[in-house]
Amino acid sequence: MKQLSDFIGKRRVKTPSMDIFPMEVGRRLRLQRIAFRWRQSDLALRAGVSVQTIKTVEKGEAISSWNLLRILLALNQGSDFLKMLEAPNFPSLKAHEHYLQLTSVKGPSLLGRRVRTKAVTATQTPEKKA
């Protein structure tokens, strides 16, 4: 009989390391741009960014999150991006349960509130130097 972990393990793709991740994002954006038969200047115009920004992200170098979002929206990835955020990969069942509590209709509103994972006690705060 198969266990739950057998199904979960097959579904999840291993996340690339921080060294590889930007290169993989750039590669995938480039492939999608080419599949659309767009030049870098076409994507830059549609995204409202410079051609240099497109070249930078395709090389796997850092760009601002705002520019990355503009590029994703220009490539019609906005709804996919939001869908990904709706269904995160939880590290544990407890984390998933907590997420469901926070997003339920009766759950607390987190807008404008600070969220702490653990209560801070007086013994945990660093002592001030005189």
PDB file of C-alpha atoms in Angstrom, residues 17-122:
ATOM      1  CA  SER A  17      19.768  26.284  -4.927  1.00  0.00           C
ATOM      2  CA  MET A  18      20.213  30.047  -4.613  1.00  0.00           C
ATOM      3  CA  ASP A  19      23.228  29.786  -6.914  1.00  0.00           C
ATOM      4  CA  ILE A  20      21.158  28.226  -9.697  1.00  0.00           C
ATOM      5  CA  PHE A  21      17.718  29.768  -9.097  1.00  0.00           C
ATOM      6  CA  PRO A  22      18.279  33.171 -10.809  1.00  0.00           C
ATOM      7  CA  MET A  23      19.805  31.436 -13.844  1.00  0.00           C
ATOM      8  CA  GLU A  24      16.818  29.090 -14.057  1.00  0.00           C
ATOM      9  CA  VAL A  25      14.342  31.989 -13.823  1.00  0.00           C
ATOM     10  CA  GLY A  26      16.217  33.829 -16.568  1.00  0.00           C
ATOM     11  CA  ARG A  27      16.354  30.722 -18.762  1.00  0.00           C
ATOM     12  CA  ARG A  28      12.629  30.083 -18.424  1.00  0.00           C
ATOM     13  CA  LEU A  29      11.691  33.716 -19.118  1.00  0.00           C
ATOM     14  CA  ARG A  30      13.946  33.693 -22.186  1.00  0.00           C
ATOM     15  CA  LEU A  31      12.385  30.467 -23.506  1.00  0.00           C
ATOM     16  CA  GLN A  32       8.898  31.875 -23.063  1.00  0.00           C
ATOM     17  CA  ARG A  33       9.860  35.124 -24.806  1.00  0.00           C
ATOM     18  CA  ILE A  34      11.305  33.170 -27.720  1.00  0.00           C
ATOM     19  CA  ALA A  35       8.206  30.934 -27.881  1.00  0.00           C
ATOM     20  CA  PHE A  36       6.118  34.119 -28.219  1.00  0.00           C
ATOM     21  CA  ARG A  37       8.486  35.140 -31.053  1.00  0.00           C
ATOM     22  CA  TRP A  38       9.272  38.380 -29.244  1.00  0.00           C
ATOM     23  CA  ARG A  39      12.581  40.189 -29.315  1.00  0.00           C
ATOM     24  CA  GLN A  40      13.974  41.492 -26.055  1.00  0.00           C
ATOM     25  CA  SER A  41      12.836  44.949 -27.088  1.00  0.00           C
ATOM     26  CA  ASP A  42       9.270  43.672 -27.641  1.00  0.00           C
ATOM     27  CA  LEU A  43       9.098  42.232 -24.131  1.00  0.00           C
ATOM     28  CA  ALA A  44      10.696  45.349 -22.656  1.00  0.00           C
ATOM     29  CA  LEU A  45       8.077  47.549 -24.324  1.00  0.00           C
ATOM     30  CA  ARG A  46       5.184  45.350 -23.186  1.00  0.00           C
ATOM     31  CA  ALA A  47       6.562  45.145 -19.624  1.00  0.00           C
ATOM     32  CA  GLY A  48       7.458  48.830 -19.359  1.00  0.00           C
ATOM     33  CA  VAL A  49      11.086  48.111 -18.529  1.00  0.00           C
ATOM     34  CA  SER A  50      14.346  48.737 -20.333  1.00  0.00           C
ATOM     35  CA  VAL A  51      15.911  46.289 -22.779  1.00  0.00           C
ATOM     36  CA  GLN A  52      18.873  46.165 -20.390  1.00  0.00           C
ATOM     37  CA  THR A  53      16.532  44.853 -17.659  1.00  0.00           C
ATOM     38  CA  ILE A  54      15.417  42.018 -19.956  1.00  0.00           C
ATOM     39  CA  LYS A  55      19.045  41.198 -20.784  1.00  0.00           C
ATOM     40  CA  THR A  56      19.948  41.282 -17.091  1.00  0.00           C
ATOM     41  CA  VAL A  57      17.180  38.894 -15.985  1.00  0.00           C
ATOM     42  CA  GLU A  58      17.840  36.514 -18.888  1.00  0.00           C
ATOM     43  CA  LYS A  59      21.501  36.322 -17.824  1.00  0.00           C
ATOM     44  CA  GLY A  60      20.357  35.284 -14.361  1.00  0.00           C
ATOM     45  CA  GLU A  61      21.367  38.490 -12.661  1.00  0.00           C
ATOM     46  CA  ALA A  62      19.361  40.334 -10.017  1.00  0.00           C
ATOM     47  CA  ILE A  63      16.547  42.729 -10.900  1.00  0.00           C
ATOM     48  CA  SER A  64      13.962  44.357  -8.676  1.00  0.00           C
ATOM     49  CA  SER A  65      10.885  42.384  -7.721  1.00  0.00           C
ATOM     50  CA  TRP A  66       8.796  45.159  -9.278  1.00  0.00           C
ATOM     51  CA  ASN A  67      10.482  44.688 -12.666  1.00  0.00           C
ATOM     52  CA  LEU A  68      10.188  40.908 -12.409  1.00  0.00           C
ATOM     53  CA  LEU A  69       6.472  41.272 -11.738  1.00  0.00           C
ATOM     54  CA  ARG A  70       6.109  43.572 -14.759  1.00  0.00           C
ATOM     55  CA  ILE A  71       7.835  40.972 -16.943  1.00  0.00           C
ATOM     56  CA  LEU A  72       5.655  38.150 -15.611  1.00  0.00           C
ATOM     57  CA  LEU A  73       2.516  40.181 -16.297  1.00  0.00           C
ATOM     58  CA  ALA A  74       3.708  40.979 -19.830  1.00  0.00           C
ATOM     59  CA  LEU A  75       4.179  37.236 -20.411  1.00  0.00           C
ATOM     60  CA  ASN A  76       0.625  36.588 -19.141  1.00  0.00           C
ATOM     61  CA  GLN A  77       1.930  34.894 -15.985  1.00  0.00           C
ATOM     62  CA  GLY A  78       0.103  37.114 -13.479  1.00  0.00           C
ATOM     63  CA  SER A  79      -2.716  34.684 -12.703  1.00  0.00           C
ATOM     64  CA  ASP A  80      -0.267  31.757 -12.497  1.00  0.00           C
ATOM     65  CA  PHE A  81       1.876  33.715 -10.058  1.00  0.00           C
ATOM     66  CA  LEU A  82      -1.112  34.487  -7.827  1.00  0.00           C
ATOM     67  CA  LYS A  83      -2.284  30.865  -8.028  1.00  0.00           C
ATOM     68  CA  MET A  84       1.167  29.736  -6.890  1.00  0.00           C
ATOM     69  CA  LEU A  85       0.910  32.009  -3.849  1.00  0.00           C
ATOM     70  CA  GLU A  86      -2.522  30.579  -3.019  1.00  0.00           C
ATOM     71  CA  ALA A  87      -1.121  27.054  -2.827  1.00  0.00           C
ATOM     72  CA  PRO A  88       2.295  27.230  -1.193  1.00  0.00           C
ATOM     73  CA  ASN A  89       4.371  24.160  -0.372  1.00  0.00           C
ATOM     74  CA  PHE A  90       4.085  23.840   3.377  1.00  0.00           C
ATOM     75  CA  PRO A  91       6.983  22.452   5.394  1.00  0.00           C
ATOM     76  CA  SER A  92       4.617  20.577   7.711  1.00  0.00           C
ATOM     77  CA  LEU A  93       0.997  19.714   8.284  1.00  0.00           C
ATOM     78  CA  LYS A  94       0.914  22.147  11.238  1.00  0.00           C
ATOM     79  CA  ALA A  95       1.997  24.986   8.935  1.00  0.00           C
ATOM     80  CA  HIS A  96      -0.767  24.042   6.487  1.00  0.00           C
ATOM     81  CA  GLU A  97      -3.360  23.997   9.285  1.00  0.00           C
ATOM     82  CA  HIS A  98      -2.170  27.398  10.498  1.00  0.00           C
ATOM     83  CA  TYR A  99      -2.434  28.790   6.945  1.00  0.00           C
ATOM     84  CA  LEU A 100      -6.007  27.490   6.676  1.00  0.00           C
ATOM     85  CA  GLN A 101      -6.904  29.158   9.968  1.00  0.00           C
ATOM     86  CA  LEU A 102      -5.453  32.465   8.796  1.00  0.00           C
ATOM     87  CA  THR A 103      -7.264  32.376   5.464  1.00  0.00           C
ATOM     88  CA  SER A 104     -10.625  31.169   6.757  1.00  0.00           C
ATOM     89  CA  VAL A 105     -13.615  33.515   6.718  1.00  0.00           C
ATOM     90  CA  LYS A 106     -13.687  33.601  10.509  1.00  0.00           C
ATOM     91  CA  GLY A 107      -9.911  33.876  10.835  1.00  0.00           C
ATOM     92  CA  PRO A 108      -8.224  37.022  12.083  1.00  0.00           C
ATOM     93  CA  SER A 109      -7.426  39.830   9.705  1.00  0.00           C
ATOM     94  CA  LEU A 110      -3.684  40.256   9.402  1.00  0.00           C
ATOM     95  CA  LEU A 111      -3.784  43.536   7.541  1.00  0.00           C
ATOM     96  CA  GLY A 112      -1.873  46.184   9.402  1.00  0.00           C
ATOM     97  CA  ARG A 113      -0.799  43.797  12.177  1.00  0.00           C
ATOM     98  CA  ARG A 114       2.583  42.436  13.077  1.00  0.00           C
ATOM     99  CA  VAL A 115       2.801  38.672  13.187  1.00  0.00           C
ATOM    100  CA  ARG A 116       5.234  36.882  15.468  1.00  0.00           C
ATOM    101  CA  THR A 117       5.828  33.165  15.451  1.00  0.00           C
ATOM    102  CA  LYS A 118       6.916  32.960  19.092  1.00  0.00           C
ATOM    103  CA  ALA A 119       6.226  35.128  22.096  1.00  0.00           C
ATOM    104  CA  VAL A 120       9.239  37.185  23.103  1.00  0.00           C
ATOM    105  CA  THR A 121      10.030  37.064  26.789  1.00  0.00           C
ATOM    106  CA  ALA A 122      12.242  39.303  28.877  1.00  0.00           C
TER     107      ALA A 122
END
